[in-house]
Structures are given as C-alpha cells and as structure tokens.
Amino acid sequence: MLYVYGIVRAGHPPVDPRGVGRPPGEVRLVESGPIAAPVSEVPDDFAVDEADARAHVHVLIELLSGGPVIPLRLGTVAPDDAAVHTEVLDPVRAEMVTLLDELDGLVELHVDADDDEAEAIAAVAASAPRPADGSGDLGAKLELGEAVASLLTQHRQRLAEAIVGRLRPLAVRDVPRSVIEGPEDPVLRWAFLVQADDVVNFDEAVIGIRSEYPSMSIRYVGPLPPAHFVEWDPHAPENADSFRGSGNWGW
Amino acid sequence: MTSSVQMANRAPRPSSLADVLDLVLDKGIVIDAYVRLALVGIEILTLDARIVIASVDTYLRFAEAVNRLDLQPHEQATGLPGLVKELRDDGRREQSRGGTKGAREAPSGRDRRVPSGRSAPRRRRGSSGYEEEDED
C-alpha cells in the first residue's frame, strides 16, 4: 500500500525521505508525464495517527522548498504505483499542471493572535452600561456580562481587521482559518498566500504588528504548503458525498 | 532573511496537533476512487467543541471582571493614598487571575482536541483555571 502526500512536478528535487509510519516509510516520486506524486510504502492495515499527521505535514513542507506542492488530504492511500497513475495522476494531469503553475513561487503563512482577556475586558469595560440602580443581582450581572461579551467580540474584530489590513497588501490571497464570533474566541486565525520573495516583507510587517500590540500573543508560522488555497469544495454537488462518491476532484 | 526570520519569530512548522490537522485533515485535495482515507483515532480529535453562544458562567465572569475594575482606582485617582494602594494591589491580583496565561493557551489546541463533553472544557476555562494559578 502506498501513502500519497500530494502532487508535485515530475523531477521535483528529493527531500528528507522520512514519511509516515513507524519506522518511517521512504518517500519517493511516482511520475506521470509532467506531474508526480510523492508516496511512501505503508502496511495494508495502515491507520493514520497524530505522528503520521505530523509526518505528512513535514514531507509537504520539505517538498515546498523544491517547488510548488499541492497537498492531498490526510490519509490518502493507493494500492500500488499503477493505481497512483490511473486513479490519482492521469485523470487530472492537465488541471494539476495548471494549478502547479499557478502556485509556483507561492507559500502559505499563518498568523494567529490572542489577547489577554483581562486587558481586553479592561479596554472595553468603560463602554459597558452599568445597572442603573447599582444592584448586584443575577439579572443585572448577566446583563452586564452579556454587554461585555458583545463589546469584547467587537473589540477583537476591530483588532483582527487592523492586523489583516496591514498584512493583506503583502499577500496574493488570504482566508480565515476558523470562524471567530464568540466572546471567548481568539482575535485571529488567518492564512495568507504570499509570494516567496515577499516573505521577508511579511516578516517585517509581523515584527511591526508585534511591537504595536505588545500584550498580544502572536504566532507566525510558515512557509507552509498552500493547503488553504487549494481546497476541495464539499458544497459542490458532485463532491458532496465524495468519500464514496464519483471520484471527482476539487480544490 | 535569517535575521528577519529570527526577529519575526516565524516558526517553520505548526506545533499543536490542531494546527497540524488544520493543514491536512480537512484541507488539501481529496480523491476517492480506489483510494481510501485510512484515518483512525483522528476523527475523534476533530469534534468541534466550539461554543458560539457564551454560557451564563462566561457572562458572570465578565461581569465580575468589570466589577473588579470598577473597584480598582484609576492611575489619576487622588487622595487616601494608603487605601488607594491597597485597592490597587488587590485589583492587580484579581486582574492577574482573570488573565491566566494557562487559560489562554487553550483555544487553538482545544478547538479540535476535545473528544467529548463538548462544552464543559471551555466553560471551565473561566473558573478552574484560575484556582490552580491562584493557590500560590
């Protein structure tokens, strides 16, 4: 059984060969004309666990340094080389060539921001309406808490907009990585598709944001394969049930 | 480039499982025919434990935080220096409770990691987390 990591161009430079499984399978390319799939051998009863998820990401990140990479979803396996050809690569060769060209030179960067809740509450507290009679009964407390919750959410949305607004001009595209709408949600979880040459400018912008918001915890990760920009669309009718569907692709 | 990376503190790869799965679990291209997804033990990690509607506990916690702030004098407060200092110290201690670092580490990891009991862990962020850090 072969574990399939993604799609790259044929002749993609070899990378650290340690793939999924224990011991790690050796990653090699199965080529089909201009495209190729990095694969490694796994047992027939192979099941993906956390270490394998990390190994999958590791292989994709390693590959990214040698050219464009289209990630395949975690846990994709094929019986043998022939199946990789006939089922994975050959049916989508033209589309993959186009997509690889589009992604060439682009990398994904993640920026996550979390604030200090106490500080955030302090920042919005003045705007929260206090109970008129100063009562501390449960209803009044809940009303105040609800008002604070709403103010907190708005406060964080403004912060998120400010941060994304600073970074967006440096990116080709950007998307949120999770829905943020509740008062206990973080400030930002965002993915940016960036020209590899612009990463250094992005670094500078993140440094600027860090110094502008010193109390905020900002995580910055990359370069990553463009997983958030080659999405399979589960809402497309022909893909809606794709786990046992018609064999269509989407991104 | 290197110095820029260092100064920007850019991590080369995601560290938490949630961030790893964020890249490859429900992202990337899917193929089906003759190819199967051999995920075992991962699905359970992906149950979405988000609570969009805040709980009563959360509202009460926010209200109490504001009440504490109302008791805490502002920097420009004048008079009764001794009392002001005492209140301020008290307020600061309370405030540091409210902003527990430990509690704040949670969201990204917790979004996907909670196997069951959906709402409980998030609610507890507000209470149990404080007590632990406050015992010193």
CSV table of C-alpha atoms in Angstrom, one decimal:
chain,number,residue,atom,x,y,z
A,1,MET,CA,0.0,0.0,0.0
A,2,LEU,CA,1.2,3.5,-0.8
A,3,TYR,CA,0.6,6.6,1.2
A,4,VAL,CA,0.2,9.6,-1.1
A,5,TYR,CA,1.2,13.0,0.2
A,6,GLY,CA,0.5,15.4,-2.6
A,7,ILE,CA,1.1,16.4,-6.2
A,8,VAL,CA,4.3,18.0,-7.5
A,9,ARG,CA,6.1,18.4,-10.8
A,10,ALA,CA,7.9,15.5,-12.2
A,11,GLY,CA,11.6,15.7,-11.4
A,12,HIS,CA,10.9,17.5,-8.1
A,13,PRO,CA,14.1,17.6,-6.1
A,14,PRO,CA,14.4,14.8,-3.5
A,15,VAL,CA,13.9,15.8,0.1
A,16,ASP,CA,14.2,14.3,3.6
A,17,PRO,CA,12.7,10.9,2.8
A,18,ARG,CA,11.2,10.1,6.2
A,19,GLY,CA,7.4,9.7,5.7
A,20,VAL,CA,4.5,8.3,7.7
A,21,GLY,CA,4.5,5.1,9.6
A,22,ARG,CA,6.9,3.5,12.1
A,23,PRO,CA,9.6,3.1,11.1
A,24,PRO,CA,9.1,6.0,8.6
A,25,GLY,CA,8.5,5.0,5.0
A,26,GLU,CA,10.9,6.3,2.5
A,27,VAL,CA,9.4,9.0,0.3
A,28,ARG,CA,9.8,8.7,-3.5
A,29,LEU,CA,8.1,10.1,-6.5
A,30,VAL,CA,5.6,8.3,-8.8
A,31,GLU,CA,5.7,10.2,-12.0
A,32,SER,CA,3.2,10.6,-14.7
A,33,GLY,CA,4.3,12.9,-17.6
A,34,PRO,CA,4.8,16.4,-16.2
A,35,ILE,CA,3.4,15.6,-12.7
A,36,ALA,CA,4.3,13.3,-9.8
A,37,ALA,CA,3.0,12.1,-6.5
A,38,PRO,CA,5.3,11.7,-3.5
A,39,VAL,CA,4.5,8.4,-1.9
A,40,SER,CA,5.8,6.0,0.7
A,41,GLU,CA,5.1,2.4,1.5
A,42,VAL,CA,2.7,1.6,4.4
A,43,PRO,CA,1.3,-1.7,5.6
A,44,ASP,CA,-2.1,-2.7,4.2
A,45,ASP,CA,-3.8,-2.2,7.6
A,46,PHE,CA,-2.2,1.2,8.0
A,47,ALA,CA,-4.1,3.8,10.1
A,48,VAL,CA,-3.2,7.4,10.5
A,49,ASP,CA,-2.4,8.8,13.9
A,50,GLU,CA,-1.0,12.1,15.2
A,51,ALA,CA,2.6,11.3,14.4
A,52,ASP,CA,1.6,10.4,10.8
A,53,ALA,CA,-0.3,13.7,10.5
A,54,ARG,CA,2.9,15.5,11.6
A,55,ALA,CA,4.9,13.4,9.2
A,56,HIS,CA,2.6,14.2,6.3
A,57,VAL,CA,2.9,18.0,7.0
A,58,HIS,CA,6.7,17.5,7.4
A,59,VAL,CA,7.0,15.9,4.0
A,60,LEU,CA,4.9,18.7,2.4
A,61,ILE,CA,7.0,21.4,4.0
A,62,GLU,CA,10.2,19.7,2.9
A,63,LEU,CA,8.9,19.4,-0.7
A,64,LEU,CA,7.9,23.0,-0.7
A,65,SER,CA,11.5,24.1,-0.7
A,66,GLY,CA,11.9,22.5,-4.1
A,67,GLY,CA,8.9,23.8,-5.9
A,68,PRO,CA,5.1,24.0,-5.9
A,69,VAL,CA,3.2,21.4,-3.8
A,70,ILE,CA,-0.5,20.6,-3.9
A,71,PRO,CA,-1.4,18.8,-0.7
A,72,LEU,CA,-3.5,15.8,-0.6
A,73,ARG,CA,-5.8,15.2,2.3
A,74,LEU,CA,-4.5,13.3,5.3
A,75,GLY,CA,-4.9,9.5,5.0
A,76,THR,CA,-4.9,9.2,1.2
A,77,VAL,CA,-3.6,5.8,0.1
A,78,ALA,CA,-3.4,3.8,-3.1
A,79,PRO,CA,-2.8,0.1,-3.6
A,80,ASP,CA,0.3,0.4,-5.8
A,81,ASP,CA,2.2,2.5,-8.4
A,82,ALA,CA,-0.3,1.6,-11.1
A,83,ALA,CA,-3.2,2.9,-9.1
A,84,VAL,CA,-1.4,6.2,-8.4
A,85,HIS,CA,-1.0,6.5,-12.1
A,86,THR,CA,-4.5,5.6,-13.2
A,87,GLU,CA,-6.5,6.9,-10.2
A,88,VAL,CA,-4.5,9.8,-8.9
A,89,LEU,CA,-2.4,11.4,-11.5
A,90,ASP,CA,-3.6,10.6,-15.0
A,91,PRO,CA,-7.2,11.8,-14.7
A,92,VAL,CA,-6.2,15.3,-13.6
A,93,ARG,CA,-2.9,15.8,-15.3
A,94,ALA,CA,-3.9,18.9,-17.2
A,95,GLU,CA,-5.6,20.6,-14.2
A,96,MET,CA,-2.7,19.8,-11.9
A,97,VAL,CA,-0.1,21.2,-14.4
A,98,THR,CA,-2.2,24.4,-14.4
A,99,LEU,CA,-2.6,24.5,-10.7
A,100,LEU,CA,1.1,23.8,-10.1
A,101,ASP,CA,2.0,26.7,-12.4
A,102,GLU,CA,-0.4,29.0,-10.5
A,103,LEU,CA,1.1,28.0,-7.2
A,104,ASP,CA,4.7,28.2,-8.3
A,105,GLY,CA,6.6,30.6,-6.0
A,106,LEU,CA,3.7,31.0,-3.6
A,107,VAL,CA,3.7,29.9,0.1
A,108,GLU,CA,1.2,29.9,2.9
A,109,LEU,CA,1.8,31.8,6.1
A,110,HIS,CA,-0.3,31.6,9.2
A,111,VAL,CA,-0.8,34.5,11.6
A,112,ASP,CA,-2.7,33.8,14.9
A,113,ALA,CA,-3.3,36.4,17.5
A,114,ASP,CA,-4.6,36.0,21.1
A,115,ASP,CA,-5.1,38.8,23.5
A,116,ASP,CA,-5.0,38.9,27.3
A,117,GLU,CA,-8.6,38.6,28.4
A,118,ALA,CA,-8.3,40.7,31.4
A,119,GLU,CA,-6.7,43.5,29.4
A,120,ALA,CA,-9.3,43.2,26.7
A,121,ILE,CA,-12.1,43.5,29.3
A,122,ALA,CA,-10.3,46.5,30.8
A,123,ALA,CA,-10.2,48.1,27.4
A,124,VAL,CA,-14.0,47.7,26.8
A,125,ALA,CA,-15.3,48.0,30.4
A,126,ALA,CA,-15.8,51.7,30.3
A,127,SER,CA,-18.3,51.3,27.5
A,128,ALA,CA,-20.3,48.6,29.2
A,129,PRO,CA,-23.6,50.0,30.7
A,130,ARG,CA,-23.7,49.5,34.5
A,131,PRO,CA,-27.0,48.6,36.1
A,132,ALA,CA,-28.9,51.9,36.9
A,133,ASP,CA,-29.5,51.1,40.5
A,134,GLY,CA,-26.1,49.6,41.1
A,135,SER,CA,-27.7,46.4,42.0
A,136,GLY,CA,-25.6,43.2,42.0
A,137,ASP,CA,-28.4,40.8,41.4
A,138,LEU,CA,-28.1,37.9,39.0
A,139,GLY,CA,-30.1,39.5,36.2
A,140,ALA,CA,-28.0,42.7,36.3
A,141,LYS,CA,-24.8,40.8,36.3
A,142,LEU,CA,-25.8,38.7,33.4
A,143,GLU,CA,-26.9,41.9,31.5
A,144,LEU,CA,-23.5,43.4,32.2
A,145,GLY,CA,-21.7,40.2,31.3
A,146,GLU,CA,-23.6,40.0,28.0
A,147,ALA,CA,-22.8,43.6,27.2
A,148,VAL,CA,-19.1,43.0,27.9
A,149,ALA,CA,-19.2,39.8,25.8
A,150,SER,CA,-20.6,41.8,22.9
A,151,LEU,CA,-18.1,44.6,23.3
A,152,LEU,CA,-15.2,42.1,23.6
A,153,THR,CA,-16.2,40.4,20.3
A,154,GLN,CA,-16.4,43.8,18.6
A,155,HIS,CA,-13.1,44.8,20.1
A,156,ARG,CA,-11.4,41.7,18.8
A,157,GLN,CA,-12.9,42.0,15.4
A,158,ARG,CA,-11.5,45.5,15.2
A,159,LEU,CA,-8.1,44.2,16.2
A,160,ALA,CA,-8.3,41.4,13.6
A,161,GLU,CA,-9.4,43.8,10.9
A,162,ALA,CA,-6.5,46.1,11.7
A,163,ILE,CA,-3.9,43.2,11.6
A,164,VAL,CA,-5.3,41.6,8.5
A,165,GLY,CA,-5.5,45.1,6.9
A,166,ARG,CA,-1.8,45.5,7.5
A,167,LEU,CA,-0.8,42.1,6.0
A,168,ARG,CA,-3.3,41.7,3.2
A,169,PRO,CA,-1.5,44.1,0.8
A,170,LEU,CA,1.5,41.8,1.1
A,171,ALA,CA,-0.5,38.7,0.2
A,172,VAL,CA,-1.9,37.3,-3.0
A,173,ARG,CA,-4.9,35.9,-1.2
A,174,ASP,CA,-6.0,35.4,2.4
A,175,VAL,CA,-8.6,33.4,4.2
A,176,PRO,CA,-9.7,33.0,7.8
A,177,ARG,CA,-8.7,29.6,9.2
A,178,SER,CA,-11.5,29.3,11.7
A,179,VAL,CA,-14.8,31.0,12.4
A,180,ILE,CA,-14.3,33.6,15.1
A,181,GLU,CA,-17.5,35.0,16.5
A,182,GLY,CA,-17.9,34.2,20.2
A,183,PRO,CA,-16.6,36.3,23.2
A,184,GLU,CA,-14.2,33.5,24.2
A,185,ASP,CA,-12.7,33.1,20.7
A,186,PRO,CA,-9.3,34.3,19.8
A,187,VAL,CA,-8.5,37.5,17.9
A,188,LEU,CA,-7.2,36.0,14.7
A,189,ARG,CA,-6.6,32.7,12.9
A,190,TRP,CA,-5.6,33.6,9.4
A,191,ALA,CA,-3.9,32.1,6.3
A,192,PHE,CA,-2.1,34.2,3.8
A,193,LEU,CA,-0.9,33.1,0.3
A,194,VAL,CA,2.3,35.0,-0.2
A,195,GLN,CA,5.0,35.3,-2.9
A,196,ALA,CA,8.1,33.5,-1.5
A,197,ASP,CA,10.0,36.6,-2.4
A,198,ASP,CA,7.7,38.7,-0.2
A,199,VAL,CA,8.0,36.6,2.9
A,200,VAL,CA,10.8,38.9,4.1
A,201,ASN,CA,8.5,41.9,3.8
A,202,PHE,CA,5.8,39.9,5.6
A,203,ASP,CA,8.3,39.2,8.4
A,204,GLU,CA,8.8,42.9,8.7
A,205,ALA,CA,5.1,43.6,8.9
A,206,VAL,CA,4.7,40.9,11.6
A,207,ILE,CA,7.5,42.5,13.6
A,208,GLY,CA,5.7,45.8,13.3
A,209,ILE,CA,2.4,44.3,14.5
A,210,ARG,CA,4.2,42.6,17.4
A,211,SER,CA,5.6,45.9,18.6
A,212,GLU,CA,2.4,47.7,18.1
A,213,TYR,CA,0.4,45.1,20.1
A,214,PRO,CA,3.0,44.1,22.7
A,215,SER,CA,0.4,42.5,25.0
A,216,MET,CA,-1.0,40.3,22.3
A,217,SER,CA,0.4,36.8,21.7
A,218,ILE,CA,1.1,36.5,18.0
A,219,ARG,CA,2.0,33.2,16.4
A,220,TYR,CA,3.5,33.2,13.0
A,221,VAL,CA,4.1,30.0,11.0
A,222,GLY,CA,5.5,29.3,7.6
A,223,PRO,CA,6.3,28.9,4.8
A,224,LEU,CA,3.7,26.1,4.5
A,225,PRO,CA,2.2,24.4,1.5
A,226,PRO,CA,-0.9,26.3,0.3
A,227,ALA,CA,-3.4,23.9,1.9
A,228,HIS,CA,-6.0,26.7,2.5
A,229,PHE,CA,-5.8,27.8,-1.1
A,230,VAL,CA,-6.4,24.5,-2.9
A,231,GLU,CA,-9.5,23.5,-1.1
A,232,TRP,CA,-11.8,20.7,-2.1
A,233,ASP,CA,-15.3,22.2,-2.1
A,234,PRO,CA,-17.6,20.0,-0.1
A,235,HIS,CA,-20.6,22.0,-1.2
A,236,ALA,CA,-20.2,21.3,-4.9
A,237,PRO,CA,-23.0,18.8,-5.6
A,238,GLU,CA,-20.8,16.2,-7.2
A,239,ASN,CA,-18.4,16.4,-4.3
A,240,ALA,CA,-20.9,16.5,-1.5
A,241,ASP,CA,-20.5,12.8,-0.8
A,242,SER,CA,-17.1,12.3,-2.1
A,243,PHE,CA,-15.8,9.9,0.5
A,244,ARG,CA,-17.6,7.2,-1.6
A,245,GLY,CA,-18.6,9.4,-4.5
A,246,SER,CA,-17.8,9.6,-8.1
A,247,GLY,CA,-14.1,10.1,-8.0
A,248,ASN,CA,-14.2,13.8,-8.7
A,249,TRP,CA,-11.5,16.2,-7.6
A,250,GLY,CA,-12.0,19.6,-6.2
A,251,TRP,CA,-9.8,22.4,-5.0
B,1,MET,CA,16.5,36.7,5.5
B,2,THR,CA,17.7,34.8,8.5
B,3,SER,CA,17.7,37.8,10.8
B,4,SER,CA,14.3,38.7,9.5
B,5,VAL,CA,13.1,35.2,10.4
B,6,GLN,CA,14.6,35.4,13.9
B,7,MET,CA,13.2,38.8,14.6
B,8,ALA,CA,9.8,37.9,13.3
B,9,ASN,CA,10.0,34.7,15.3
B,10,ARG,CA,8.5,32.7,12.4
B,11,ALA,CA,8.0,29.0,13.2
B,12,PRO,CA,8.9,26.7,10.3
B,13,ARG,CA,6.0,24.3,11.1
B,14,PRO,CA,2.9,24.2,13.2
B,15,SER,CA,3.4,22.9,16.7
B,16,SER,CA,0.0,22.0,18.1
B,17,LEU,CA,-1.9,19.0,16.7
B,18,ALA,CA,-4.8,21.3,16.0
B,19,ASP,CA,-2.6,23.4,13.7
B,20,VAL,CA,-1.2,20.3,12.1
B,21,LEU,CA,-4.6,18.9,11.3
B,22,ASP,CA,-5.7,22.4,10.2
B,23,LEU,CA,-3.3,21.9,7.2
B,24,VAL,CA,-4.1,18.3,6.1
B,25,LEU,CA,-7.3,17.0,7.8
B,26,ASP,CA,-10.0,19.0,6.1
B,27,LYS,CA,-7.7,20.8,3.6
B,28,GLY,CA,-6.0,19.7,0.6
B,29,ILE,CA,-7.3,17.8,-2.4
B,30,VAL,CA,-9.5,14.8,-2.0
B,31,ILE,CA,-9.6,11.7,-4.2
B,32,ASP,CA,-11.8,8.7,-3.8
B,33,ALA,CA,-11.8,6.0,-6.4
B,34,TYR,CA,-9.6,3.1,-5.4
B,35,VAL,CA,-8.1,5.4,-2.8
B,36,ARG,CA,-9.4,5.4,0.7
B,37,LEU,CA,-8.9,7.6,3.8
B,38,ALA,CA,-7.3,5.5,6.4
B,39,LEU,CA,-8.0,7.7,9.4
B,40,VAL,CA,-8.2,6.0,12.7
B,41,GLY,CA,-8.2,7.7,16.0
B,42,ILE,CA,-8.1,11.1,14.4
B,43,GLU,CA,-11.8,11.7,13.8
B,44,ILE,CA,-12.4,11.8,17.5
B,45,LEU,CA,-9.9,14.6,17.8
B,46,THR,CA,-11.8,16.7,15.4
B,47,LEU,CA,-15.1,17.0,17.0
B,48,ASP,CA,-15.8,20.7,17.0
B,49,ALA,CA,-16.1,21.8,20.6
B,50,ARG,CA,-16.7,25.4,19.8
B,51,ILE,CA,-19.3,27.3,21.7
B,52,VAL,CA,-20.6,30.3,19.9
B,53,ILE,CA,-23.1,31.3,22.4
B,54,ALA,CA,-21.4,32.2,25.6
B,55,SER,CA,-22.5,30.4,28.7
B,56,VAL,CA,-24.0,32.0,31.8
B,57,ASP,CA,-20.7,31.3,33.5
B,58,THR,CA,-18.9,33.4,30.9
B,59,TYR,CA,-21.3,36.3,31.4
B,60,LEU,CA,-20.9,36.2,35.1
B,61,ARG,CA,-17.1,36.0,34.8
B,62,PHE,CA,-17.1,39.1,32.5
B,63,ALA,CA,-19.4,41.0,34.9
B,64,GLU,CA,-17.2,40.2,37.9
B,65,ALA,CA,-14.2,41.3,36.0
B,66,VAL,CA,-15.8,44.6,35.2
B,67,ASN,CA,-16.9,45.0,38.9
B,68,ARG,CA,-13.4,44.4,40.0
B,69,LEU,CA,-12.2,47.0,37.6
B,70,ASP,CA,-14.8,49.4,38.9
B,71,LEU,CA,-13.4,48.9,42.4
B,72,GLN,CA,-9.8,49.4,41.2
B,73,PRO,CA,-8.9,53.1,41.2
B,74,HIS,CA,-7.5,54.7,38.1
B,75,GLU,CA,-4.0,55.9,38.0
B,76,GLN,CA,-5.1,59.5,38.3
B,77,ALA,CA,-7.1,58.8,41.4
B,78,THR,CA,-6.2,61.2,44.2
B,79,GLY,CA,-6.4,61.2,47.9
B,80,LEU,CA,-6.3,58.4,50.5
B,81,PRO,CA,-3.0,57.1,49.2
B,82,GLY,CA,-2.9,54.2,51.6
B,83,LEU,CA,-6.3,52.9,50.7
B,84,VAL,CA,-5.7,53.5,47.0
B,85,LYS,CA,-2.5,51.5,47.1
B,86,GLU,CA,-4.2,48.7,48.9
B,87,LEU,CA,-7.1,48.6,46.5
B,88,ARG,CA,-4.8,48.8,43.6
B,89,ASP,CA,-2.7,45.9,44.8
B,90,ASP,CA,-5.8,43.9,45.3
B,91,GLY,CA,-7.2,44.8,41.9
B,92,ARG,CA,-4.0,43.8,40.3
B,93,ARG,CA,-4.0,40.5,42.0
B,94,GLU,CA,-7.6,39.9,40.9
B,95,GLN,CA,-6.7,41.1,37.4
B,96,SER,CA,-3.9,38.7,37.1
B,97,ARG,CA,-6.2,35.9,37.9
B,98,GLY,CA,-8.5,37.0,35.2
B,99,GLY,CA,-5.9,36.9,32.5
B,100,THR,CA,-4.5,33.5,33.3
B,101,LYS,CA,-1.9,32.6,30.7
B,102,GLY,CA,-2.7,29.0,31.0
B,103,ALA,CA,-6.3,29.5,30.1
B,104,ARG,CA,-5.3,31.5,27.1
B,105,GLU,CA,-3.1,28.8,25.7
B,106,ALA,CA,-6.1,26.7,25.2
B,107,PRO,CA,-8.2,28.0,22.3
B,108,SER,CA,-6.2,26.8,19.3
B,109,GLY,CA,-5.5,23.4,20.7
B,110,ARG,CA,-8.8,23.0,22.2
B,111,ASP,CA,-10.9,23.9,19.2
B,112,ARG,CA,-10.4,20.4,17.8
B,113,ARG,CA,-9.0,18.4,20.5
B,114,VAL,CA,-11.8,17.9,22.9
B,115,PRO,CA,-13.1,14.4,22.3
B,116,SER,CA,-16.4,14.7,24.0
B,117,GLY,CA,-18.3,16.6,26.7
B,118,ARG,CA,-18.2,19.4,24.2
B,119,SER,CA,-19.0,22.5,26.2
B,120,ALA,CA,-17.5,21.7,29.5
B,121,PRO,CA,-13.8,22.4,28.9
B,122,ARG,CA,-14.4,25.8,27.6
B,123,ARG,CA,-16.6,26.8,30.4
B,124,ARG,CA,-14.1,25.6,32.9
B,125,ARG,CA,-11.6,27.9,31.5
B,126,GLY,CA,-13.2,30.6,33.5
B,127,SER,CA,-13.2,29.0,36.9
B,128,SER,CA,-10.9,26.0,37.4
B,129,GLY,CA,-8.0,27.6,35.6
B,130,TYR,CA,-8.0,30.5,38.0
B,131,GLU,CA,-8.0,28.4,41.1
B,132,GLU,CA,-4.9,26.5,40.1
B,133,GLU,CA,-2.9,29.6,39.4
B,134,ASP,CA,-4.2,31.3,42.5
B,135,GLU,CA,-3.0,28.8,45.0
B,136,ASP,CA,0.5,30.2,45.3
